[in-house]
Amino acid sequence: MDLAWLGLTELKAMLDDGRLSSVELTDSLLARIARAEPHLHACVEIYADAARALARAADQARSAGLPRSPLHGIPVLLKDLLDIEGRVCTLGSQRNLNRIATQTAATVERLLAAGMIPLGKTHMTEFAFGGWGTNQWMGTPHNPWDLATQRVPGGSSSGTGVAIAAGYAPVGIGSDTGGSVRIPSAFNGLTGLKVTFGRISLHGTGLLSWTLDSIGPMARNVADCALVLDALAGADHRDPGTLSQPLEQFHRDPRAVRGLRLALPEASQLPAFMDPGVIAAWQAAAKVFESLGVQVVSTRLPEWYFDLSVPAGRIIASEAFALHGAYVHDPAVPLGDAVRKRILAAEAFGPGDYAQELRTMAERRRLMADWFEGCDAVLLPTVAIPAMPVAQVEEASPIPGYLTRPANYLGLCALAQPGGLVHGLPASIQIVGKPYAERTVLSLGQAFEAATGFARQRPALDGLGLS
């Protein structure tokens, strides 16, 4: 049995009944990383010694019969914007190669409390500001679905997307400000959850936009995302945004999907740059949901919905400038050209523009809440195209985040998951839900996954000597 492709529930069962130890699992995944990493370039740093020490401790706790979470003794990979006290955290920037964290992110604290084993940190777009997943100074991870041609990994959680798709670990952590969990999940054939803002604490997380940022799991199936969300969701006094969320369990009690109302927008509302194969996969997904007893309702989204990528970008740029403005003009600071340009775009905004954007966003959120009264979720493609070659990327293109940014702007949750293959590359659907409706989108996603089997499709890695 190839341990690299097992999910969290399967690994837990093997660990519990003694067929597998955490040390064996950790050693197996570290060996896989060592073999693939020279080609895929997904990781910034591997914590081999610390991971093996945690694995030994996990096995000892299991042998002693101590209480354990469902995630106990299972490895995880972390996007390199999550602080771990005493370790380097770069936020994807060469400028931060010597930045030593003085605190530990709440996400890491909760994963460790659940008994998970961090294997290391993954590459990302610089400052999490970009959807293609490229990184001029730190290097761009190689999408494993095409070993011959380097294709975009999706950003900004590029390394996590590549690593989980290549079997480095069963689950990884990304962040999503305008699609940065969902876009790399789409391009790499993964399942990724963008949670409602405030569902998971941002304490100790390198921010891009304190108004729109969220942390989310990336995995190879829906149930694994739900298990990780169970560990991460909850109030944290260090992040006041988390204090108003409802307390829920996401893995144990999925909703019945029969009778749920799933809005299917008119195809004419989608952008002109949609790949026809992606549209066909999205429309086929709607038929699958109908076969499951879901009420698929043809409708139109608010006419401004797909224009929201622009105001979302203004908010992100304004807040990024507030965070990085002290050095963004300095040519001696090694910032990527595209990221520097995105941050400097904030200088074009006039006095009061940022405040007006926030006011307009609040109003649009109220209007969207009214629109949502007629349905439980919306079905959309995640990204308009399959992964393109890195050499063809236009950094200013709106394509990667065009279909994902509206959910961040409107304060919604969303699940991206595999919708089949187009031109031999992953296509992805996106289930967008109301604020704090993660349980609904996870339940719909789990039903779709079981009906299709798309989540079991994997890249061919025999060129790396891997199965």
Short mmCIF file of N, CA and C in Angstrom, two decimals, residues 307-406:
data_model
loop_
_atom_site.label_atom_id
_atom_site.label_comp_id
_atom_site.label_asym_id
_atom_site.label_seq_id
_atom_site.Cartn_x
_atom_site.Cartn_y
_atom_site.Cartn_z
N ASP A 307 -17.94 41.63 -11.23
CA ASP A 307 -17.12 42.84 -11.25
C ASP A 307 -16.40 43.05 -9.93
N LEU A 308 -16.68 42.21 -8.95
CA LEU A 308 -16.15 42.44 -7.60
C LEU A 308 -14.66 42.17 -7.49
N SER A 309 -14.08 41.51 -8.49
CA SER A 309 -12.64 41.30 -8.46
C SER A 309 -11.89 42.62 -8.38
N VAL A 310 -12.45 43.67 -9.01
CA VAL A 310 -11.76 44.97 -9.04
C VAL A 310 -11.78 45.65 -7.67
N PRO A 311 -12.95 45.86 -7.04
CA PRO A 311 -12.90 46.48 -5.71
C PRO A 311 -12.20 45.62 -4.66
N ALA A 312 -12.29 44.31 -4.79
CA ALA A 312 -11.52 43.45 -3.87
C ALA A 312 -10.04 43.73 -4.03
N GLY A 313 -9.60 43.89 -5.28
CA GLY A 313 -8.19 44.18 -5.53
C GLY A 313 -7.77 45.52 -4.95
N ARG A 314 -8.67 46.49 -4.97
CA ARG A 314 -8.32 47.80 -4.39
C ARG A 314 -8.14 47.70 -2.87
N ILE A 315 -9.01 46.95 -2.23
CA ILE A 315 -8.88 46.78 -0.78
C ILE A 315 -7.59 46.05 -0.45
N ILE A 316 -7.31 44.98 -1.19
CA ILE A 316 -6.09 44.21 -0.94
C ILE A 316 -4.85 45.09 -1.15
N ALA A 317 -4.81 45.82 -2.25
CA ALA A 317 -3.65 46.66 -2.53
C ALA A 317 -3.47 47.74 -1.46
N SER A 318 -4.57 48.34 -1.02
CA SER A 318 -4.49 49.40 0.00
C SER A 318 -3.91 48.85 1.30
N GLU A 319 -4.38 47.69 1.71
CA GLU A 319 -3.91 47.13 2.97
C GLU A 319 -2.49 46.57 2.83
N ALA A 320 -2.17 46.03 1.65
CA ALA A 320 -0.80 45.57 1.41
C ALA A 320 0.17 46.75 1.44
N PHE A 321 -0.24 47.90 0.89
CA PHE A 321 0.62 49.08 0.94
C PHE A 321 0.84 49.53 2.37
N ALA A 322 -0.19 49.46 3.19
CA ALA A 322 -0.04 49.82 4.60
C ALA A 322 0.97 48.92 5.29
N LEU A 323 1.03 47.67 4.87
CA LEU A 323 1.94 46.71 5.50
C LEU A 323 3.36 46.80 4.94
N HIS A 324 3.51 47.12 3.65
CA HIS A 324 4.82 47.04 2.99
C HIS A 324 5.28 48.36 2.40
N GLY A 325 4.53 49.43 2.62
CA GLY A 325 4.87 50.71 2.01
C GLY A 325 6.21 51.28 2.42
N ALA A 326 6.73 50.89 3.57
CA ALA A 326 7.98 51.47 4.05
C ALA A 326 9.17 51.11 3.18
N TYR A 327 9.08 50.03 2.42
CA TYR A 327 10.22 49.61 1.61
C TYR A 327 9.86 49.26 0.17
N VAL A 328 8.59 49.38 -0.21
CA VAL A 328 8.19 48.95 -1.54
C VAL A 328 8.82 49.81 -2.63
N HIS A 329 9.18 51.06 -2.32
CA HIS A 329 9.80 51.94 -3.32
C HIS A 329 11.31 51.70 -3.46
N ASP A 330 11.90 51.01 -2.52
CA ASP A 330 13.36 50.86 -2.50
C ASP A 330 13.79 49.80 -3.50
N PRO A 331 14.48 50.17 -4.58
CA PRO A 331 14.89 49.17 -5.58
C PRO A 331 15.91 48.18 -5.05
N ALA A 332 16.55 48.51 -3.93
CA ALA A 332 17.53 47.59 -3.36
C ALA A 332 16.87 46.44 -2.61
N VAL A 333 15.58 46.59 -2.29
CA VAL A 333 14.86 45.51 -1.60
C VAL A 333 14.40 44.50 -2.65
N PRO A 334 14.76 43.22 -2.49
CA PRO A 334 14.44 42.23 -3.53
C PRO A 334 12.98 41.80 -3.51
N LEU A 335 12.13 42.62 -4.14
CA LEU A 335 10.72 42.28 -4.31
C LEU A 335 10.46 41.93 -5.77
N GLY A 336 9.58 40.98 -6.00
CA GLY A 336 9.21 40.64 -7.36
C GLY A 336 8.57 41.81 -8.08
N ASP A 337 8.87 41.96 -9.36
CA ASP A 337 8.35 43.11 -10.11
C ASP A 337 6.82 43.16 -10.08
N ALA A 338 6.17 42.03 -10.30
CA ALA A 338 4.71 42.01 -10.36
C ALA A 338 4.10 42.33 -9.00
N VAL A 339 4.66 41.79 -7.94
CA VAL A 339 4.13 42.05 -6.60
C VAL A 339 4.35 43.51 -6.21
N ARG A 340 5.52 44.04 -6.52
CA ARG A 340 5.78 45.45 -6.24
C ARG A 340 4.76 46.34 -6.95
N LYS A 341 4.47 46.02 -8.20
CA LYS A 341 3.52 46.81 -8.98
C LYS A 341 2.11 46.73 -8.38
N ARG A 342 1.71 45.53 -7.91
CA ARG A 342 0.38 45.38 -7.31
C ARG A 342 0.26 46.22 -6.04
N ILE A 343 1.32 46.24 -5.24
CA ILE A 343 1.27 47.02 -4.01
C ILE A 343 1.24 48.52 -4.33
N LEU A 344 2.06 48.94 -5.28
CA LEU A 344 2.13 50.36 -5.62
C LEU A 344 0.86 50.87 -6.28
N ALA A 345 0.00 49.97 -6.76
CA ALA A 345 -1.27 50.40 -7.35
C ALA A 345 -2.10 51.18 -6.36
N ALA A 346 -1.87 50.96 -5.07
CA ALA A 346 -2.64 51.68 -4.05
C ALA A 346 -2.39 53.18 -4.09
N GLU A 347 -1.25 53.60 -4.62
CA GLU A 347 -0.94 55.03 -4.65
C GLU A 347 -1.85 55.80 -5.62
N ALA A 348 -2.54 55.06 -6.50
CA ALA A 348 -3.44 55.73 -7.44
C ALA A 348 -4.79 56.07 -6.81
N PHE A 349 -5.04 55.57 -5.61
CA PHE A 349 -6.33 55.81 -4.97
C PHE A 349 -6.32 57.19 -4.29
N GLY A 350 -7.44 57.90 -4.42
CA GLY A 350 -7.54 59.21 -3.83
C GLY A 350 -7.92 59.18 -2.36
N PRO A 351 -7.87 60.34 -1.71
CA PRO A 351 -8.27 60.41 -0.29
C PRO A 351 -9.71 59.93 -0.11
N GLY A 352 -9.92 59.07 0.81
CA GLY A 352 -11.26 58.56 1.08
C GLY A 352 -11.67 57.37 0.25
N ASP A 353 -10.88 57.02 -0.78
CA ASP A 353 -11.28 55.90 -1.66
C ASP A 353 -11.35 54.58 -0.89
N TYR A 354 -10.38 54.35 -0.02
CA TYR A 354 -10.36 53.09 0.73
C TYR A 354 -11.59 52.99 1.64
N ALA A 355 -11.90 54.08 2.33
CA ALA A 355 -13.07 54.06 3.21
C ALA A 355 -14.35 53.86 2.42
N GLN A 356 -14.43 54.47 1.24
CA GLN A 356 -15.62 54.29 0.41
C GLN A 356 -15.73 52.85 -0.07
N GLU A 357 -14.60 52.23 -0.39
CA GLU A 357 -14.62 50.82 -0.81
C GLU A 357 -15.17 49.93 0.31
N LEU A 358 -14.77 50.18 1.53
CA LEU A 358 -15.27 49.39 2.65
C LEU A 358 -16.77 49.61 2.85
N ARG A 359 -17.21 50.85 2.67
CA ARG A 359 -18.63 51.15 2.81
C ARG A 359 -19.45 50.45 1.73
N THR A 360 -18.94 50.50 0.49
CA THR A 360 -19.63 49.82 -0.61
C THR A 360 -19.65 48.31 -0.40
N MET A 361 -18.55 47.76 0.10
CA MET A 361 -18.49 46.33 0.37
C MET A 361 -19.54 45.92 1.39
N ALA A 362 -19.71 46.69 2.44
CA ALA A 362 -20.72 46.37 3.45
C ALA A 362 -22.12 46.36 2.84
N GLU A 363 -22.39 47.30 1.96
CA GLU A 363 -23.70 47.35 1.32
C GLU A 363 -23.90 46.15 0.38
N ARG A 364 -22.87 45.80 -0.37
CA ARG A 364 -22.97 44.65 -1.26
C ARG A 364 -23.19 43.36 -0.45
N ARG A 365 -22.59 43.27 0.70
CA ARG A 365 -22.81 42.09 1.54
C ARG A 365 -24.26 42.01 2.00
N ARG A 366 -24.86 43.12 2.30
CA ARG A 366 -26.28 43.11 2.68
C ARG A 366 -27.15 42.68 1.49
N LEU A 367 -26.83 43.19 0.31
CA LEU A 367 -27.59 42.82 -0.88
C LEU A 367 -27.42 41.34 -1.21
N MET A 368 -26.22 40.82 -1.01
CA MET A 368 -25.99 39.40 -1.31
C MET A 368 -26.73 38.52 -0.32
N ALA A 369 -26.81 38.94 0.93
CA ALA A 369 -27.57 38.16 1.91
C ALA A 369 -29.03 38.06 1.50
N ASP A 370 -29.59 39.15 0.97
CA ASP A 370 -30.97 39.11 0.48
C ASP A 370 -31.10 38.17 -0.71
N TRP A 371 -30.14 38.23 -1.63
CA TRP A 371 -30.17 37.36 -2.81
C TRP A 371 -30.12 35.90 -2.39
N PHE A 372 -29.34 35.59 -1.37
CA PHE A 372 -29.11 34.20 -0.94
C PHE A 372 -30.33 33.59 -0.26
N GLU A 373 -31.35 34.38 0.02
CA GLU A 373 -32.52 33.82 0.70
C GLU A 373 -33.20 32.73 -0.13
N GLY A 374 -33.00 32.75 -1.43
CA GLY A 374 -33.66 31.77 -2.29
C GLY A 374 -32.88 30.50 -2.54
N CYS A 375 -31.69 30.36 -1.95
CA CYS A 375 -30.89 29.15 -2.20
C CYS A 375 -29.96 28.89 -1.03
N ASP A 376 -29.37 27.69 -1.04
CA ASP A 376 -28.43 27.31 0.02
C ASP A 376 -26.98 27.51 -0.39
N ALA A 377 -26.69 27.43 -1.69
CA ALA A 377 -25.32 27.56 -2.18
C ALA A 377 -25.37 27.88 -3.67
N VAL A 378 -24.22 28.27 -4.21
CA VAL A 378 -24.09 28.59 -5.63
C VAL A 378 -23.02 27.69 -6.22
N LEU A 379 -23.27 27.18 -7.43
CA LEU A 379 -22.30 26.34 -8.13
C LEU A 379 -21.63 27.16 -9.22
N LEU A 380 -20.30 27.22 -9.16
CA LEU A 380 -19.51 27.97 -10.15
C LEU A 380 -18.26 27.17 -10.52
N PRO A 381 -17.65 27.46 -11.66
CA PRO A 381 -16.28 26.99 -11.86
C PRO A 381 -15.36 27.70 -10.86
N THR A 382 -14.23 27.09 -10.56
CA THR A 382 -13.28 27.73 -9.65
C THR A 382 -12.34 28.68 -10.41
N VAL A 383 -11.74 28.18 -11.46
CA VAL A 383 -10.86 28.98 -12.32
C VAL A 383 -11.32 28.77 -13.76
N ALA A 384 -11.17 29.78 -14.58
CA ALA A 384 -11.72 29.76 -15.94
C ALA A 384 -11.02 28.82 -16.88
N ILE A 385 -9.77 28.46 -16.56
CA ILE A 385 -8.95 27.66 -17.48
C ILE A 385 -8.18 26.62 -16.68
N PRO A 386 -7.72 25.54 -17.34
CA PRO A 386 -6.75 24.66 -16.67
C PRO A 386 -5.40 25.37 -16.57
N ALA A 387 -4.47 24.75 -15.86
CA ALA A 387 -3.16 25.36 -15.62
C ALA A 387 -2.42 25.60 -16.93
N MET A 388 -2.00 26.85 -17.15
CA MET A 388 -1.27 27.20 -18.37
C MET A 388 0.23 27.12 -18.11
N PRO A 389 1.04 27.04 -19.17
CA PRO A 389 2.49 27.08 -18.98
C PRO A 389 2.93 28.38 -18.32
N VAL A 390 3.90 28.28 -17.42
CA VAL A 390 4.41 29.46 -16.73
C VAL A 390 4.94 30.48 -17.74
N ALA A 391 5.53 30.01 -18.82
CA ALA A 391 6.11 30.90 -19.82
C ALA A 391 5.06 31.79 -20.49
N GLN A 392 3.80 31.41 -20.43
CA GLN A 392 2.74 32.18 -21.08
C GLN A 392 2.00 33.12 -20.13
N VAL A 393 2.41 33.17 -18.89
CA VAL A 393 1.69 33.96 -17.90
C VAL A 393 1.83 35.45 -18.16
N GLU A 394 0.71 36.16 -18.11
CA GLU A 394 0.70 37.61 -18.04
C GLU A 394 0.31 37.98 -16.62
N GLU A 395 1.24 38.55 -15.90
CA GLU A 395 1.03 38.76 -14.47
C GLU A 395 -0.15 39.69 -14.17
N ALA A 396 -0.48 40.58 -15.10
CA ALA A 396 -1.58 41.50 -14.85
C ALA A 396 -2.94 40.92 -15.24
N SER A 397 -2.97 39.71 -15.74
CA SER A 397 -4.22 39.11 -16.18
C SER A 397 -5.19 38.91 -15.02
N PRO A 398 -6.49 39.16 -15.23
CA PRO A 398 -7.47 38.93 -14.16
C PRO A 398 -7.91 37.48 -14.04
N ILE A 399 -7.41 36.59 -14.89
CA ILE A 399 -7.98 35.24 -15.01
C ILE A 399 -7.97 34.46 -13.70
N PRO A 400 -6.84 34.33 -13.00
CA PRO A 400 -6.85 33.36 -11.89
C PRO A 400 -7.86 33.63 -10.79
N GLY A 401 -8.00 34.90 -10.40
CA GLY A 401 -8.89 35.21 -9.27
C GLY A 401 -10.25 35.74 -9.65
N TYR A 402 -10.58 35.74 -10.93
CA TYR A 402 -11.81 36.38 -11.38
C TYR A 402 -13.05 35.74 -10.77
N LEU A 403 -13.06 34.41 -10.67
CA LEU A 403 -14.23 33.70 -10.16
C LEU A 403 -14.18 33.45 -8.65
N THR A 404 -13.03 33.73 -8.04
CA THR A 404 -12.86 33.43 -6.61
C THR A 404 -12.94 34.67 -5.72
N ARG A 405 -12.44 35.80 -6.18
CA ARG A 405 -12.40 37.00 -5.34
C ARG A 405 -13.77 37.43 -4.80
N PRO A 406 -14.86 37.29 -5.58
CA PRO A 406 -16.14 37.74 -5.04
C PRO A 406 -16.51 37.11 -3.70
#
